[in-house]
PDB file of C-alpha atoms in Angstrom:
ATOM      1  CA  UNK R   1       0.000   0.000   0.000  1.00  0.00           C
ATOM      2  CA  UNK R   2       1.234   3.506  -0.791  1.00  0.00           C
ATOM      3  CA  UNK R   3       0.263   4.867   2.608  1.00  0.00           C
ATOM      4  CA  UNK R   4      -2.048   7.788   3.286  1.00  0.00           C
ATOM      5  CA  UNK R   5      -2.125  10.065   0.269  1.00  0.00           C
ATOM      6  CA  UNK R   6      -2.954  13.733   0.514  1.00  0.00           C
ATOM      7  CA  UNK R   7      -3.402  16.259  -2.250  1.00  0.00           C
ATOM      8  CA  UNK R   8      -2.363  18.827  -3.050  1.00  0.00           C
ATOM      9  CA  UNK R   9       0.963  19.015  -1.203  1.00  0.00           C
ATOM     10  CA  UNK R  10       0.970  22.788  -1.412  1.00  0.00           C
ATOM     11  CA  UNK R  11      -1.884  25.216  -1.932  1.00  0.00           C
ATOM     12  CA  UNK R  12      -1.722  28.985  -2.191  1.00  0.00           C
ATOM     13  CA  UNK R  13      -5.019  30.789  -2.451  1.00  0.00           C
ATOM     14  CA  UNK R  14      -6.473  34.216  -2.011  1.00  0.00           C
ATOM     15  CA  UNK R  15      -8.578  35.171   0.937  1.00  0.00           C
ATOM     16  CA  UNK R  16     -12.241  34.431   0.319  1.00  0.00           C
ATOM     17  CA  UNK R  17     -11.641  31.546  -2.036  1.00  0.00           C
ATOM     18  CA  UNK R  18     -12.833  28.013  -1.429  1.00  0.00           C
ATOM     19  CA  UNK R  19     -10.160  25.445  -0.629  1.00  0.00           C
ATOM     20  CA  UNK R  20     -10.585  21.665  -0.807  1.00  0.00           C
ATOM     21  CA  UNK R  21      -8.050  19.284   0.663  1.00  0.00           C
ATOM     22  CA  UNK R  22      -8.174  15.619  -0.231  1.00  0.00           C
ATOM     23  CA  UNK R  23      -7.170  12.417   1.507  1.00  0.00           C
ATOM     24  CA  UNK R  24      -7.022   8.768   0.526  1.00  0.00           C
ATOM     25  CA  UNK R  25      -6.596   6.572   3.610  1.00  0.00           C
ATOM     26  CA  UNK R  26      -4.861   3.219   3.717  1.00  0.00           C
ATOM     27  CA  UNK R  27      -7.108   0.512   2.331  1.00  0.00           C
ATOM     28  CA  UNK R  28      -8.948  -1.366   5.059  1.00  0.00           C
ATOM     29  CA  UNK R  29      -8.497   1.283   7.737  1.00  0.00           C
ATOM     30  CA  UNK R  30     -11.705   2.232   9.520  1.00  0.00           C
ATOM     31  CA  UNK R  31     -10.639   5.466  11.220  1.00  0.00           C
ATOM     32  CA  UNK R  32      -9.724   8.705   9.474  1.00  0.00           C
ATOM     33  CA  UNK R  33      -8.470  11.849  11.191  1.00  0.00           C
ATOM     34  CA  UNK R  34      -7.960  15.430  10.022  1.00  0.00           C
ATOM     35  CA  UNK R  35      -5.414  17.565  11.895  1.00  0.00           C
ATOM     36  CA  UNK R  36      -4.134  21.108  11.562  1.00  0.00           C
ATOM     37  CA  UNK R  37      -0.600  22.029  12.619  1.00  0.00           C
ATOM     38  CA  UNK R  38       0.681  25.511  13.405  1.00  0.00           C
ATOM     39  CA  UNK R  39       3.642  26.753  15.389  1.00  0.00           C
ATOM     40  CA  UNK R  40       1.418  28.384  17.970  1.00  0.00           C
ATOM     41  CA  UNK R  41      -1.142  25.649  18.546  1.00  0.00           C
ATOM     42  CA  UNK R  42       0.706  22.493  17.604  1.00  0.00           C
ATOM     43  CA  UNK R  43      -1.168  19.551  16.099  1.00  0.00           C
ATOM     44  CA  UNK R  44      -4.896  19.991  16.592  1.00  0.00           C
ATOM     45  CA  UNK R  45      -7.493  17.333  15.897  1.00  0.00           C
ATOM     46  CA  UNK R  46     -10.227  18.845  13.740  1.00  0.00           C
ATOM     47  CA  UNK R  47     -12.529  15.899  13.089  1.00  0.00           C
ATOM     48  CA  UNK R  48     -12.413  12.140  12.885  1.00  0.00           C
ATOM     49  CA  UNK R  49     -14.504   9.473  11.190  1.00  0.00           C
ATOM     50  CA  UNK R  50     -15.200   5.851  11.968  1.00  0.00           C
ATOM     51  CA  UNK R  51     -16.507   3.727   9.105  1.00  0.00           C
ATOM     52  CA  UNK R  52     -17.151   6.914   7.094  1.00  0.00           C
ATOM     53  CA  UNK R  53     -19.296   8.433   9.857  1.00  0.00           C
ATOM     54  CA  UNK R  54     -18.144  11.649  11.579  1.00  0.00           C
ATOM     55  CA  UNK R  55     -17.697  10.861  15.276  1.00  0.00           C
ATOM     56  CA  UNK R  56     -16.321  14.045  16.766  1.00  0.00           C
ATOM     57  CA  UNK R  57     -16.068  17.399  14.989  1.00  0.00           C
ATOM     58  CA  UNK R  58     -15.568  19.480  18.128  1.00  0.00           C
ATOM     59  CA  UNK R  59     -12.171  20.587  16.852  1.00  0.00           C
ATOM     60  CA  UNK R  60     -13.519  22.188  13.694  1.00  0.00           C
ATOM     61  CA  UNK R  61     -12.837  25.889  14.274  1.00  0.00           C
ATOM     62  CA  UNK R  62     -15.798  27.458  12.516  1.00  0.00           C
ATOM     63  CA  UNK R  63     -18.676  26.830  10.184  1.00  0.00           C
ATOM     64  CA  UNK R  64     -16.340  27.765   7.358  1.00  0.00           C
ATOM     65  CA  UNK R  65     -14.772  24.331   7.800  1.00  0.00           C
ATOM     66  CA  UNK R  66     -16.516  21.173   6.665  1.00  0.00           C
ATOM     67  CA  UNK R  67     -15.383  17.581   6.136  1.00  0.00           C
ATOM     68  CA  UNK R  68     -16.913  14.670   4.316  1.00  0.00           C
ATOM     69  CA  UNK R  69     -16.143  11.015   3.807  1.00  0.00           C
ATOM     70  CA  UNK R  70     -18.397   9.751   1.025  1.00  0.00           C
ATOM     71  CA  UNK R  71     -16.745   6.323   0.987  1.00  0.00           C
ATOM     72  CA  UNK R  72     -14.044   4.332   2.725  1.00  0.00           C
ATOM     73  CA  UNK R  73     -11.306   5.446   0.338  1.00  0.00           C
ATOM     74  CA  UNK R  74     -11.786   9.207   0.163  1.00  0.00           C
ATOM     75  CA  UNK R  75     -12.260  12.213   2.401  1.00  0.00           C
ATOM     76  CA  UNK R  76     -12.265  15.966   1.875  1.00  0.00           C
ATOM     77  CA  UNK R  77     -11.741  18.959   4.122  1.00  0.00           C
ATOM     78  CA  UNK R  78     -13.223  22.152   2.735  1.00  0.00           C
ATOM     79  CA  UNK R  79     -12.713  25.726   3.847  1.00  0.00           C
ATOM     80  CA  UNK R  80     -15.141  28.303   2.478  1.00  0.00           C
ATOM     81  CA  UNK R  81     -14.383  31.170   2.548  1.00  0.00           C
ATOM     82  CA  UNK R  82     -10.692  30.886   3.398  1.00  0.00           C
ATOM     83  CA  UNK R  83      -8.917  33.432   5.610  1.00  0.00           C
ATOM     84  CA  UNK R  84      -5.207  34.155   6.202  1.00  0.00           C
ATOM     85  CA  UNK R  85      -5.439  32.661   9.706  1.00  0.00           C
ATOM     86  CA  UNK R  86      -6.295  29.316   8.121  1.00  0.00           C
ATOM     87  CA  UNK R  87      -2.728  29.078   6.835  1.00  0.00           C
ATOM     88  CA  UNK R  88      -1.243  25.909   8.309  1.00  0.00           C
ATOM     89  CA  UNK R  89      -0.205  22.369   7.457  1.00  0.00           C
ATOM     90  CA  UNK R  90      -3.197  20.041   7.319  1.00  0.00           C
ATOM     91  CA  UNK R  91      -2.626  16.348   7.954  1.00  0.00           C
ATOM     92  CA  UNK R  92      -4.794  13.362   7.313  1.00  0.00           C
ATOM     93  CA  UNK R  93      -4.209  10.087   9.163  1.00  0.00           C
ATOM     94  CA  UNK R  94      -5.846   6.676   9.148  1.00  0.00           C
ATOM     95  CA  UNK R  95      -5.816   3.659  11.426  1.00  0.00           C
ATOM     96  CA  UNK R  96      -7.326   0.239  11.856  1.00  0.00           C
ATOM     97  CA  UNK R  97      -9.165   0.299  15.143  1.00  0.00           C
ATOM     98  CA  UNK R  98      -7.111   1.015  18.253  1.00  0.00           C
ATOM     99  CA  UNK R  99      -3.782   0.650  16.510  1.00  0.00           C
ATOM    100  CA  UNK R 100      -1.231   3.175  15.464  1.00  0.00           C
ATOM    101  CA  UNK R 101      -2.270   5.909  13.060  1.00  0.00           C
ATOM    102  CA  UNK R 102      -0.433   6.447   9.794  1.00  0.00           C
ATOM    103  CA  UNK R 103      -0.042  10.006   8.611  1.00  0.00           C
ATOM    104  CA  UNK R 104       0.009  11.524   5.165  1.00  0.00           C
ATOM    105  CA  UNK R 105       2.676  13.999   4.106  1.00  0.00           C
ATOM    106  CA  UNK R 106       0.372  16.934   4.734  1.00  0.00           C
ATOM    107  CA  UNK R 107      -0.956  19.843   2.708  1.00  0.00           C
ATOM    108  CA  UNK R 108       0.703  23.197   3.312  1.00  0.00           C
ATOM    109  CA  UNK R 109      -1.998  25.835   2.896  1.00  0.00           C
ATOM    110  CA  UNK R 110      -1.161  29.488   2.484  1.00  0.00           C
ATOM    111  CA  UNK R 111      -4.001  32.004   2.310  1.00  0.00           C
ATOM    112  CA  UNK R 112      -2.904  35.451   1.156  1.00  0.00           C
TER     113      UNK R 112
ATOM    114  CA  UNK M   1     -11.075  16.453  26.659  1.00  0.00           C
ATOM    115  CA  UNK M   2      -7.664  14.961  27.269  1.00  0.00           C
ATOM    116  CA  UNK M   3      -4.818  17.465  27.574  1.00  0.00           C
ATOM    117  CA  UNK M   4      -1.259  16.386  26.906  1.00  0.00           C
ATOM    118  CA  UNK M   5       1.582  18.529  28.192  1.00  0.00           C
ATOM    119  CA  UNK M   6       5.039  18.015  26.757  1.00  0.00           C
ATOM    120  CA  UNK M   7       8.266  19.270  28.261  1.00  0.00           C
ATOM    121  CA  UNK M   8      10.536  20.799  27.398  1.00  0.00           C
ATOM    122  CA  UNK M   9       9.113  22.724  24.437  1.00  0.00           C
ATOM    123  CA  UNK M  10      12.550  22.777  22.859  1.00  0.00           C
ATOM    124  CA  UNK M  11      15.883  21.218  23.578  1.00  0.00           C
ATOM    125  CA  UNK M  12      19.389  21.773  22.244  1.00  0.00           C
ATOM    126  CA  UNK M  13      22.006  19.164  23.025  1.00  0.00           C
ATOM    127  CA  UNK M  14      25.518  18.347  21.947  1.00  0.00           C
ATOM    128  CA  UNK M  15      25.985  15.210  19.901  1.00  0.00           C
ATOM    129  CA  UNK M  16      26.632  12.234  22.146  1.00  0.00           C
ATOM    130  CA  UNK M  17      24.607  13.551  25.097  1.00  0.00           C
ATOM    131  CA  UNK M  18      21.593  11.811  26.582  1.00  0.00           C
ATOM    132  CA  UNK M  19      18.220  13.527  26.805  1.00  0.00           C
ATOM    133  CA  UNK M  20      14.686  12.974  28.056  1.00  0.00           C
ATOM    134  CA  UNK M  21      11.352  14.322  26.841  1.00  0.00           C
ATOM    135  CA  UNK M  22       8.270  14.084  29.038  1.00  0.00           C
ATOM    136  CA  UNK M  23       4.578  13.809  28.289  1.00  0.00           C
ATOM    137  CA  UNK M  24       1.970  14.253  31.019  1.00  0.00           C
ATOM    138  CA  UNK M  25      -1.758  13.722  30.812  1.00  0.00           C
ATOM    139  CA  UNK M  26      -4.598  15.097  32.878  1.00  0.00           C
ATOM    140  CA  UNK M  27      -6.380  11.752  32.522  1.00  0.00           C
ATOM    141  CA  UNK M  28      -5.489   8.081  32.430  1.00  0.00           C
ATOM    142  CA  UNK M  29      -3.887   7.132  29.158  1.00  0.00           C
ATOM    143  CA  UNK M  30      -5.420   4.211  27.322  1.00  0.00           C
ATOM    144  CA  UNK M  31      -2.778   4.230  24.646  1.00  0.00           C
ATOM    145  CA  UNK M  32       0.310   6.427  24.364  1.00  0.00           C
ATOM    146  CA  UNK M  33       2.100   6.993  21.061  1.00  0.00           C
ATOM    147  CA  UNK M  34       5.405   8.653  20.283  1.00  0.00           C
ATOM    148  CA  UNK M  35       5.953  10.128  16.833  1.00  0.00           C
ATOM    149  CA  UNK M  36       8.814  12.012  15.244  1.00  0.00           C
ATOM    150  CA  UNK M  37       8.424  14.704  12.623  1.00  0.00           C
ATOM    151  CA  UNK M  38      10.920  16.384  10.368  1.00  0.00           C
ATOM    152  CA  UNK M  39      10.045  19.968   9.487  1.00  0.00           C
ATOM    153  CA  UNK M  40       7.484  20.126   6.698  1.00  0.00           C
ATOM    154  CA  UNK M  41       6.960  16.373   6.630  1.00  0.00           C
ATOM    155  CA  UNK M  42       4.503  13.870   8.020  1.00  0.00           C
ATOM    156  CA  UNK M  43       4.696  12.088  11.355  1.00  0.00           C
ATOM    157  CA  UNK M  44       6.686   8.893  11.673  1.00  0.00           C
ATOM    158  CA  UNK M  45       5.610   6.370  14.286  1.00  0.00           C
ATOM    159  CA  UNK M  46       8.218   5.500  16.906  1.00  0.00           C
ATOM    160  CA  UNK M  47       6.555   3.505  19.692  1.00  0.00           C
ATOM    161  CA  UNK M  48       3.249   2.662  21.309  1.00  0.00           C
ATOM    162  CA  UNK M  49       2.714   1.956  25.021  1.00  0.00           C
ATOM    163  CA  UNK M  50      -0.448   0.598  26.546  1.00  0.00           C
ATOM    164  CA  UNK M  51       0.279  -1.006  29.891  1.00  0.00           C
ATOM    165  CA  UNK M  52       1.248   0.685  33.124  1.00  0.00           C
ATOM    166  CA  UNK M  53       4.968   0.300  33.721  1.00  0.00           C
ATOM    167  CA  UNK M  54       5.603  -0.683  30.112  1.00  0.00           C
ATOM    168  CA  UNK M  55       8.952   0.131  28.559  1.00  0.00           C
ATOM    169  CA  UNK M  56      10.028  -0.239  24.935  1.00  0.00           C
ATOM    170  CA  UNK M  57      13.286   0.400  23.158  1.00  0.00           C
ATOM    171  CA  UNK M  58      14.318   0.782  19.561  1.00  0.00           C
ATOM    172  CA  UNK M  59      17.944   1.429  18.767  1.00  0.00           C
ATOM    173  CA  UNK M  60      18.914   4.322  21.065  1.00  0.00           C
ATOM    174  CA  UNK M  61      15.398   5.430  21.945  1.00  0.00           C
ATOM    175  CA  UNK M  62      13.522   4.169  25.023  1.00  0.00           C
ATOM    176  CA  UNK M  63       9.968   5.048  25.955  1.00  0.00           C
ATOM    177  CA  UNK M  64       8.280   4.377  29.281  1.00  0.00           C
ATOM    178  CA  UNK M  65       4.747   4.651  30.611  1.00  0.00           C
ATOM    179  CA  UNK M  66       4.363   5.048  34.371  1.00  0.00           C
ATOM    180  CA  UNK M  67       2.294   2.705  36.510  1.00  0.00           C
ATOM    181  CA  UNK M  68      -0.543   5.186  36.840  1.00  0.00           C
ATOM    182  CA  UNK M  69      -0.614   5.608  33.047  1.00  0.00           C
ATOM    183  CA  UNK M  70      -0.585   9.389  33.210  1.00  0.00           C
ATOM    184  CA  UNK M  71       3.004  10.124  32.332  1.00  0.00           C
ATOM    185  CA  UNK M  72       5.400   8.931  29.653  1.00  0.00           C
ATOM    186  CA  UNK M  73       9.031   9.692  28.940  1.00  0.00           C
ATOM    187  CA  UNK M  74      11.151   9.327  25.836  1.00  0.00           C
ATOM    188  CA  UNK M  75      14.861   8.905  26.418  1.00  0.00           C
ATOM    189  CA  UNK M  76      17.549   9.137  23.756  1.00  0.00           C
ATOM    190  CA  UNK M  77      20.986   7.786  24.534  1.00  0.00           C
ATOM    191  CA  UNK M  78      24.103   9.167  22.858  1.00  0.00           C
ATOM    192  CA  UNK M  79      22.168  11.550  20.624  1.00  0.00           C
ATOM    193  CA  UNK M  80      23.098  12.012  16.975  1.00  0.00           C
ATOM    194  CA  UNK M  81      22.211  14.724  14.441  1.00  0.00           C
ATOM    195  CA  UNK M  82      19.801  12.238  12.856  1.00  0.00           C
ATOM    196  CA  UNK M  83      17.712  12.383  16.033  1.00  0.00           C
ATOM    197  CA  UNK M  84      16.888  16.049  15.427  1.00  0.00           C
ATOM    198  CA  UNK M  85      13.265  16.882  14.783  1.00  0.00           C
ATOM    199  CA  UNK M  86       9.959  17.385  16.541  1.00  0.00           C
ATOM    200  CA  UNK M  87       8.844  14.680  18.940  1.00  0.00           C
ATOM    201  CA  UNK M  88       5.135  14.415  19.614  1.00  0.00           C
ATOM    202  CA  UNK M  89       3.276  12.312  22.106  1.00  0.00           C
ATOM    203  CA  UNK M  90      -0.258  11.276  21.242  1.00  0.00           C
ATOM    204  CA  UNK M  91      -2.875   9.545  23.332  1.00  0.00           C
ATOM    205  CA  UNK M  92      -6.162   7.806  22.927  1.00  0.00           C
ATOM    206  CA  UNK M  93      -9.022   8.835  25.153  1.00  0.00           C
ATOM    207  CA  UNK M  94     -11.119   6.180  26.805  1.00  0.00           C
ATOM    208  CA  UNK M  95     -14.519   5.099  25.679  1.00  0.00           C
ATOM    209  CA  UNK M  96     -15.781   3.319  22.641  1.00  0.00           C
ATOM    210  CA  UNK M  97     -14.139   5.517  20.074  1.00  0.00           C
ATOM    211  CA  UNK M  98     -10.567   6.158  19.138  1.00  0.00           C
ATOM    212  CA  UNK M  99      -9.970   9.879  19.613  1.00  0.00           C
ATOM    213  CA  UNK M 100      -6.257  10.465  19.072  1.00  0.00           C
ATOM    214  CA  UNK M 101      -4.941  13.798  20.308  1.00  0.00           C
ATOM    215  CA  UNK M 102      -1.404  15.168  20.599  1.00  0.00           C
ATOM    216  CA  UNK M 103       0.790  17.340  22.738  1.00  0.00           C
ATOM    217  CA  UNK M 104       2.363  20.448  21.200  1.00  0.00           C
ATOM    218  CA  UNK M 105       5.648  18.708  20.576  1.00  0.00           C
ATOM    219  CA  UNK M 106       9.289  19.068  21.596  1.00  0.00           C
ATOM    220  CA  UNK M 107      11.751  20.511  19.105  1.00  0.00           C
ATOM    221  CA  UNK M 108      15.083  18.723  19.419  1.00  0.00           C
ATOM    222  CA  UNK M 109      18.288  20.145  17.966  1.00  0.00           C
ATOM    223  CA  UNK M 110      21.466  18.083  18.102  1.00  0.00           C
ATOM    224  CA  UNK M 111      24.650  20.007  17.455  1.00  0.00           C
ATOM    225  CA  UNK M 112      27.569  18.097  15.946  1.00  0.00           C
TER     226      UNK M 112
END
């Protein structure tokens, strides 16, 4: 398996634009996590899914953020409209039950 | 929610020196994970601890979980420049779902 795949690796967008981040988890994994990493706040859990169902979205900062998992092999994190303070590295991770989580390489988002 | 405190926030050591990074939880840890991250890259799994008093080693890195399962330490013996990076502890909260959250990380610099 190629591991957790995130796209794009880098995204630069203007304030107010819609941004969509994509994640393909490892095949067979039943948990998927979205994290945001900044220098100030570290690695924050935004939302996680179990069997494609959102379990806890208490980390999603605002209504501008939304996440979906239409099937077991794909998830998206959308920001609409984007703001400069959303600039961060966004990570997706997947795991099989209560085992270790594998992380993607991240998407570096810059909102100007 | 579970809060994980890591200390120190940053650490600079001379090559060959030993060092310890600590991770403390406000609640009992049901699973404790140590990851390493190079700047701008994804997280790489190091070790997982689940039982009170458990200790695991890999090459020059040893991780321990205390008997009360609220504190973990990561010890590096005879540090090398290749050990440099950000070390993050992550933990799973109790209950029926696998909510994996992280401390803010410890930035390790090893000077040759």
